[in-house]
Amino acid sequence: MQWTAGNITNELFFSTAPELEKRIARLRTEAQGFTAATQRRQARSNTDITEIRRRWYLPEEEDGLPLTIKRSYIREALLAVIIYPSGKGRRKFNPDLLEPIWREG
């Protein structure tokens, strides 16, 4: 590393490190998304919907789909989700108050 070798001053290193760390985190997130999309495309060509359903609820350790793959399937299938109000106060989760808006085609 250039800072460790003494080629970059402490002032420059410490002033730029936070921004570089943010950039690294963003790039890692983008890379994970790209990897998930690539894996999904490969899986789609080799896997039918019955196989996806079977693997959806399995833990990853038992050949279940990773969360990143599940997210990419959901992003591809849904345009939006409308969440209707449940009323006043704390209430239990009610899936009937969710309306998925599916993508066409």
PDB file of N, CA and C in Angstrom, residues 48-103:
ATOM      1  N   ASP A  48     -36.084 -25.119 -14.578  1.00  0.00           N
ATOM      2  CA  ASP A  48     -37.465 -24.750 -14.847  1.00  0.00           C
ATOM      3  C   ASP A  48     -38.096 -24.197 -13.563  1.00  0.00           C
ATOM      4  N   ILE A  49     -39.305 -23.666 -13.670  1.00  0.00           N
ATOM      5  CA  ILE A  49     -39.976 -23.016 -12.549  1.00  0.00           C
ATOM      6  C   ILE A  49     -40.209 -23.985 -11.386  1.00  0.00           C
ATOM      7  N   THR A  50     -40.431 -25.247 -11.679  1.00  0.00           N
ATOM      8  CA  THR A  50     -40.617 -26.238 -10.620  1.00  0.00           C
ATOM      9  C   THR A  50     -39.360 -26.353  -9.769  1.00  0.00           C
ATOM     10  N   GLU A  51     -38.214 -26.293 -10.404  1.00  0.00           N
ATOM     11  CA  GLU A  51     -36.945 -26.372  -9.678  1.00  0.00           C
ATOM     12  C   GLU A  51     -36.726 -25.125  -8.829  1.00  0.00           C
ATOM     13  N   ILE A  52     -37.090 -23.970  -9.359  1.00  0.00           N
ATOM     14  CA  ILE A  52     -36.963 -22.731  -8.582  1.00  0.00           C
ATOM     15  C   ILE A  52     -37.848 -22.807  -7.357  1.00  0.00           C
ATOM     16  N   ARG A  53     -39.082 -23.233  -7.523  1.00  0.00           N
ATOM     17  CA  ARG A  53     -39.994 -23.365  -6.380  1.00  0.00           C
ATOM     18  C   ARG A  53     -39.445 -24.333  -5.342  1.00  0.00           C
ATOM     19  N   ARG A  54     -38.891 -25.441  -5.799  1.00  0.00           N
ATOM     20  CA  ARG A  54     -38.342 -26.428  -4.868  1.00  0.00           C
ATOM     21  C   ARG A  54     -37.197 -25.831  -4.050  1.00  0.00           C
ATOM     22  N   ARG A  55     -36.320 -25.092  -4.714  1.00  0.00           N
ATOM     23  CA  ARG A  55     -35.132 -24.555  -4.043  1.00  0.00           C
ATOM     24  C   ARG A  55     -35.410 -23.280  -3.255  1.00  0.00           C
ATOM     25  N   TRP A  56     -36.540 -22.604  -3.527  1.00  0.00           N
ATOM     26  CA  TRP A  56     -36.829 -21.307  -2.923  1.00  0.00           C
ATOM     27  C   TRP A  56     -36.839 -21.376  -1.397  1.00  0.00           C
ATOM     28  N   TYR A  57     -37.461 -22.386  -0.827  1.00  0.00           N
ATOM     29  CA  TYR A  57     -37.630 -22.454   0.625  1.00  0.00           C
ATOM     30  C   TYR A  57     -36.565 -23.286   1.327  1.00  0.00           C
ATOM     31  N   LEU A  58     -35.670 -23.871   0.579  1.00  0.00           N
ATOM     32  CA  LEU A  58     -34.591 -24.646   1.190  1.00  0.00           C
ATOM     33  C   LEU A  58     -33.492 -23.718   1.706  1.00  0.00           C
ATOM     34  N   PRO A  59     -32.830 -24.096   2.806  1.00  0.00           N
ATOM     35  CA  PRO A  59     -31.657 -23.319   3.228  1.00  0.00           C
ATOM     36  C   PRO A  59     -30.552 -23.452   2.179  1.00  0.00           C
ATOM     37  N   GLU A  60     -29.697 -22.453   2.102  1.00  0.00           N
ATOM     38  CA  GLU A  60     -28.598 -22.493   1.128  1.00  0.00           C
ATOM     39  C   GLU A  60     -27.733 -23.728   1.310  1.00  0.00           C
ATOM     40  N   GLU A  61     -27.571 -24.164   2.568  1.00  0.00           N
ATOM     41  CA  GLU A  61     -26.737 -25.332   2.844  1.00  0.00           C
ATOM     42  C   GLU A  61     -27.314 -26.604   2.230  1.00  0.00           C
ATOM     43  N   GLU A  62     -28.617 -26.575   1.926  1.00  0.00           N
ATOM     44  CA  GLU A  62     -29.282 -27.740   1.335  1.00  0.00           C
ATOM     45  C   GLU A  62     -29.658 -27.469  -0.118  1.00  0.00           C
ATOM     46  N   ASP A  63     -28.836 -26.690  -0.818  1.00  0.00           N
ATOM     47  CA  ASP A  63     -29.029 -26.350  -2.225  1.00  0.00           C
ATOM     48  C   ASP A  63     -30.164 -25.365  -2.449  1.00  0.00           C
ATOM     49  N   GLY A  64     -30.504 -24.577  -1.424  1.00  0.00           N
ATOM     50  CA  GLY A  64     -31.492 -23.522  -1.595  1.00  0.00           C
ATOM     51  C   GLY A  64     -30.901 -22.348  -2.339  1.00  0.00           C
ATOM     52  N   LEU A  65     -31.770 -21.511  -2.892  1.00  0.00           N
ATOM     53  CA  LEU A  65     -31.301 -20.343  -3.629  1.00  0.00           C
ATOM     54  C   LEU A  65     -30.742 -19.295  -2.669  1.00  0.00           C
ATOM     55  N   PRO A  66     -29.604 -18.698  -3.004  1.00  0.00           N
ATOM     56  CA  PRO A  66     -29.075 -17.607  -2.184  1.00  0.00           C
ATOM     57  C   PRO A  66     -30.007 -16.395  -2.235  1.00  0.00           C
ATOM     58  N   LEU A  67     -29.972 -15.585  -1.205  1.00  0.00           N
ATOM     59  CA  LEU A  67     -30.833 -14.410  -1.118  1.00  0.00           C
ATOM     60  C   LEU A  67     -30.631 -13.473  -2.316  1.00  0.00           C
ATOM     61  N   THR A  68     -29.410 -13.335  -2.788  1.00  0.00           N
ATOM     62  CA  THR A  68     -29.152 -12.456  -3.931  1.00  0.00           C
ATOM     63  C   THR A  68     -29.881 -12.938  -5.184  1.00  0.00           C
ATOM     64  N   ILE A  69     -29.954 -14.235  -5.366  1.00  0.00           N
ATOM     65  CA  ILE A  69     -30.656 -14.801  -6.522  1.00  0.00           C
ATOM     66  C   ILE A  69     -32.158 -14.592  -6.361  1.00  0.00           C
ATOM     67  N   LYS A  70     -32.676 -14.817  -5.152  1.00  0.00           N
ATOM     68  CA  LYS A  70     -34.105 -14.594  -4.906  1.00  0.00           C
ATOM     69  C   LYS A  70     -34.477 -13.140  -5.183  1.00  0.00           C
ATOM     70  N   ARG A  71     -33.651 -12.227  -4.714  1.00  0.00           N
ATOM     71  CA  ARG A  71     -33.912 -10.807  -4.944  1.00  0.00           C
ATOM     72  C   ARG A  71     -33.942 -10.483  -6.429  1.00  0.00           C
ATOM     73  N   SER A  72     -33.020 -11.044  -7.188  1.00  0.00           N
ATOM     74  CA  SER A  72     -32.991 -10.735  -8.617  1.00  0.00           C
ATOM     75  C   SER A  72     -34.217 -11.305  -9.324  1.00  0.00           C
ATOM     76  N   TYR A  73     -34.694 -12.480  -8.925  1.00  0.00           N
ATOM     77  CA  TYR A  73     -35.934 -13.020  -9.499  1.00  0.00           C
ATOM     78  C   TYR A  73     -37.112 -12.098  -9.178  1.00  0.00           C
ATOM     79  N   ILE A  74     -37.179 -11.635  -7.941  1.00  0.00           N
ATOM     80  CA  ILE A  74     -38.280 -10.766  -7.530  1.00  0.00           C
ATOM     81  C   ILE A  74     -38.222  -9.432  -8.265  1.00  0.00           C
ATOM     82  N   ARG A  75     -37.030  -8.841  -8.367  1.00  0.00           N
ATOM     83  CA  ARG A  75     -36.886  -7.572  -9.096  1.00  0.00           C
ATOM     84  C   ARG A  75     -37.319  -7.710 -10.550  1.00  0.00           C
ATOM     85  N   GLU A  76     -37.007  -8.841 -11.137  1.00  0.00           N
ATOM     86  CA  GLU A  76     -37.364  -9.059 -12.536  1.00  0.00           C
ATOM     87  C   GLU A  76     -38.872  -9.265 -12.694  1.00  0.00           C
ATOM     88  N   ALA A  77     -39.509  -9.898 -11.737  1.00  0.00           N
ATOM     89  CA  ALA A  77     -40.931 -10.238 -11.853  1.00  0.00           C
ATOM     90  C   ALA A  77     -41.860  -9.095 -11.466  1.00  0.00           C
ATOM     91  N   LEU A  78     -41.444  -8.255 -10.513  1.00  0.00           N
ATOM     92  CA  LEU A  78     -42.335  -7.225  -9.995  1.00  0.00           C
ATOM     93  C   LEU A  78     -41.965  -5.839 -10.501  1.00  0.00           C
ATOM     94  N   LEU A  79     -42.993  -5.081 -10.854  1.00  0.00           N
ATOM     95  CA  LEU A  79     -42.804  -3.676 -11.186  1.00  0.00           C
ATOM     96  C   LEU A  79     -42.886  -2.839  -9.918  1.00  0.00           C
ATOM     97  N   ALA A  80     -43.829  -3.199  -9.024  1.00  0.00           N
ATOM     98  CA  ALA A  80     -44.024  -2.492  -7.757  1.00  0.00           C
ATOM     99  C   ALA A  80     -44.868  -3.355  -6.842  1.00  0.00           C
ATOM    100  N   VAL A  81     -44.965  -2.937  -5.589  1.00  0.00           N
ATOM    101  CA  VAL A  81     -45.867  -3.554  -4.619  1.00  0.00           C
ATOM    102  C   VAL A  81     -46.586  -2.427  -3.898  1.00  0.00           C
ATOM    103  N   ILE A  82     -47.916  -2.472  -3.941  1.00  0.00           N
ATOM    104  CA  ILE A  82     -48.715  -1.481  -3.219  1.00  0.00           C
ATOM    105  C   ILE A  82     -48.989  -2.044  -1.835  1.00  0.00           C
ATOM    106  N   ILE A  83     -48.705  -1.242  -0.808  1.00  0.00           N
ATOM    107  CA  ILE A  83     -48.935  -1.646   0.574  1.00  0.00           C
ATOM    108  C   ILE A  83     -50.077  -0.806   1.118  1.00  0.00           C
ATOM    109  N   TYR A  84     -51.191  -1.454   1.414  1.00  0.00           N
ATOM    110  CA  TYR A  84     -52.363  -0.750   1.917  1.00  0.00           C
ATOM    111  C   TYR A  84     -52.265  -0.582   3.426  1.00  0.00           C
ATOM    112  N   PRO A  85     -52.826   0.506   3.983  1.00  0.00           N
ATOM    113  CA  PRO A  85     -52.747   0.742   5.426  1.00  0.00           C
ATOM    114  C   PRO A  85     -53.513  -0.335   6.199  1.00  0.00           C
ATOM    115  N   SER A  86     -53.007  -0.622   7.376  1.00  0.00           N
ATOM    116  CA  SER A  86     -53.640  -1.658   8.206  1.00  0.00           C
ATOM    117  C   SER A  86     -54.503  -1.063   9.305  1.00  0.00           C
ATOM    118  N   GLY A  87     -54.553   0.237   9.416  1.00  0.00           N
ATOM    119  CA  GLY A  87     -55.334   0.878  10.470  1.00  0.00           C
ATOM    120  C   GLY A  87     -54.415   1.435  11.540  1.00  0.00           C
ATOM    121  N   LYS A  88     -55.004   1.884  12.616  1.00  0.00           N
ATOM    122  CA  LYS A  88     -54.230   2.501  13.689  1.00  0.00           C
ATOM    123  C   LYS A  88     -53.628   1.449  14.610  1.00  0.00           C
ATOM    124  N   GLY A  89     -52.525   1.835  15.230  1.00  0.00           N
ATOM    125  CA  GLY A  89     -51.886   0.967  16.209  1.00  0.00           C
ATOM    126  C   GLY A  89     -51.028  -0.115  15.576  1.00  0.00           C
ATOM    127  N   ARG A  90     -50.412  -0.907  16.449  1.00  0.00           N
ATOM    128  CA  ARG A  90     -49.565  -2.010  15.989  1.00  0.00           C
ATOM    129  C   ARG A  90     -50.450  -3.193  15.638  1.00  0.00           C
ATOM    130  N   ARG A  91     -50.249  -3.704  14.470  1.00  0.00           N
ATOM    131  CA  ARG A  91     -51.019  -4.860  14.022  1.00  0.00           C
ATOM    132  C   ARG A  91     -50.059  -5.908  13.475  1.00  0.00           C
ATOM    133  N   LYS A  92     -50.491  -7.139  13.492  1.00  0.00           N
ATOM    134  CA  LYS A  92     -49.690  -8.216  12.919  1.00  0.00           C
ATOM    135  C   LYS A  92     -49.601  -8.033  11.405  1.00  0.00           C
ATOM    136  N   PHE A  93     -48.547  -8.545  10.855  1.00  0.00           N
ATOM    137  CA  PHE A  93     -48.351  -8.490   9.407  1.00  0.00           C
ATOM    138  C   PHE A  93     -49.519  -9.197   8.717  1.00  0.00           C
ATOM    139  N   ASN A  94     -50.087  -8.548   7.726  1.00  0.00           N
ATOM    140  CA  ASN A  94     -51.198  -9.108   6.969  1.00  0.00           C
ATOM    141  C   ASN A  94     -50.834  -9.079   5.484  1.00  0.00           C
ATOM    142  N   PRO A  95     -50.489 -10.224   4.912  1.00  0.00           N
ATOM    143  CA  PRO A  95     -50.091 -10.238   3.500  1.00  0.00           C
ATOM    144  C   PRO A  95     -51.219  -9.846   2.550  1.00  0.00           C
ATOM    145  N   ASP A  96     -52.476  -9.884   3.025  1.00  0.00           N
ATOM    146  CA  ASP A  96     -53.595  -9.472   2.170  1.00  0.00           C
ATOM    147  C   ASP A  96     -53.570  -7.971   1.880  1.00  0.00           C
ATOM    148  N   LEU A  97     -52.762  -7.225   2.630  1.00  0.00           N
ATOM    149  CA  LEU A  97     -52.655  -5.785   2.415  1.00  0.00           C
ATOM    150  C   LEU A  97     -51.573  -5.428   1.389  1.00  0.00           C
ATOM    151  N   LEU A  98     -50.980  -6.433   0.782  1.00  0.00           N
ATOM    152  CA  LEU A  98     -49.962  -6.229  -0.253  1.00  0.00           C
ATOM    153  C   LEU A  98     -50.565  -6.557  -1.613  1.00  0.00           C
ATOM    154  N   GLU A  99     -50.331  -5.687  -2.577  1.00  0.00           N
ATOM    155  CA  GLU A  99     -50.799  -5.934  -3.938  1.00  0.00           C
ATOM    156  C   GLU A  99     -49.598  -5.887  -4.881  1.00  0.00           C
ATOM    157  N   PRO A 100     -49.144  -7.043  -5.353  1.00  0.00           N
ATOM    158  CA  PRO A 100     -48.013  -7.032  -6.286  1.00  0.00           C
ATOM    159  C   PRO A 100     -48.465  -6.534  -7.662  1.00  0.00           C
ATOM    160  N   ILE A 101     -47.624  -5.727  -8.284  1.00  0.00           N
ATOM    161  CA  ILE A 101     -47.844  -5.263  -9.648  1.00  0.00           C
ATOM    162  C   ILE A 101     -46.801  -5.983 -10.505  1.00  0.00           C
ATOM    163  N   TRP A 102     -47.243  -6.950 -11.278  1.00  0.00           N
ATOM    164  CA  TRP A 102     -46.334  -7.809 -12.043  1.00  0.00           C
ATOM    165  C   TRP A 102     -45.922  -7.117 -13.337  1.00  0.00           C
ATOM    166  N   ARG A 103     -44.701  -7.383 -13.745  1.00  0.00           N
ATOM    167  CA  ARG A 103     -44.222  -6.881 -15.033  1.00  0.00           C
ATOM    168  C   ARG A 103     -44.917  -7.678 -16.153  1.00  0.00           C
TER     169      ARG A 103
END
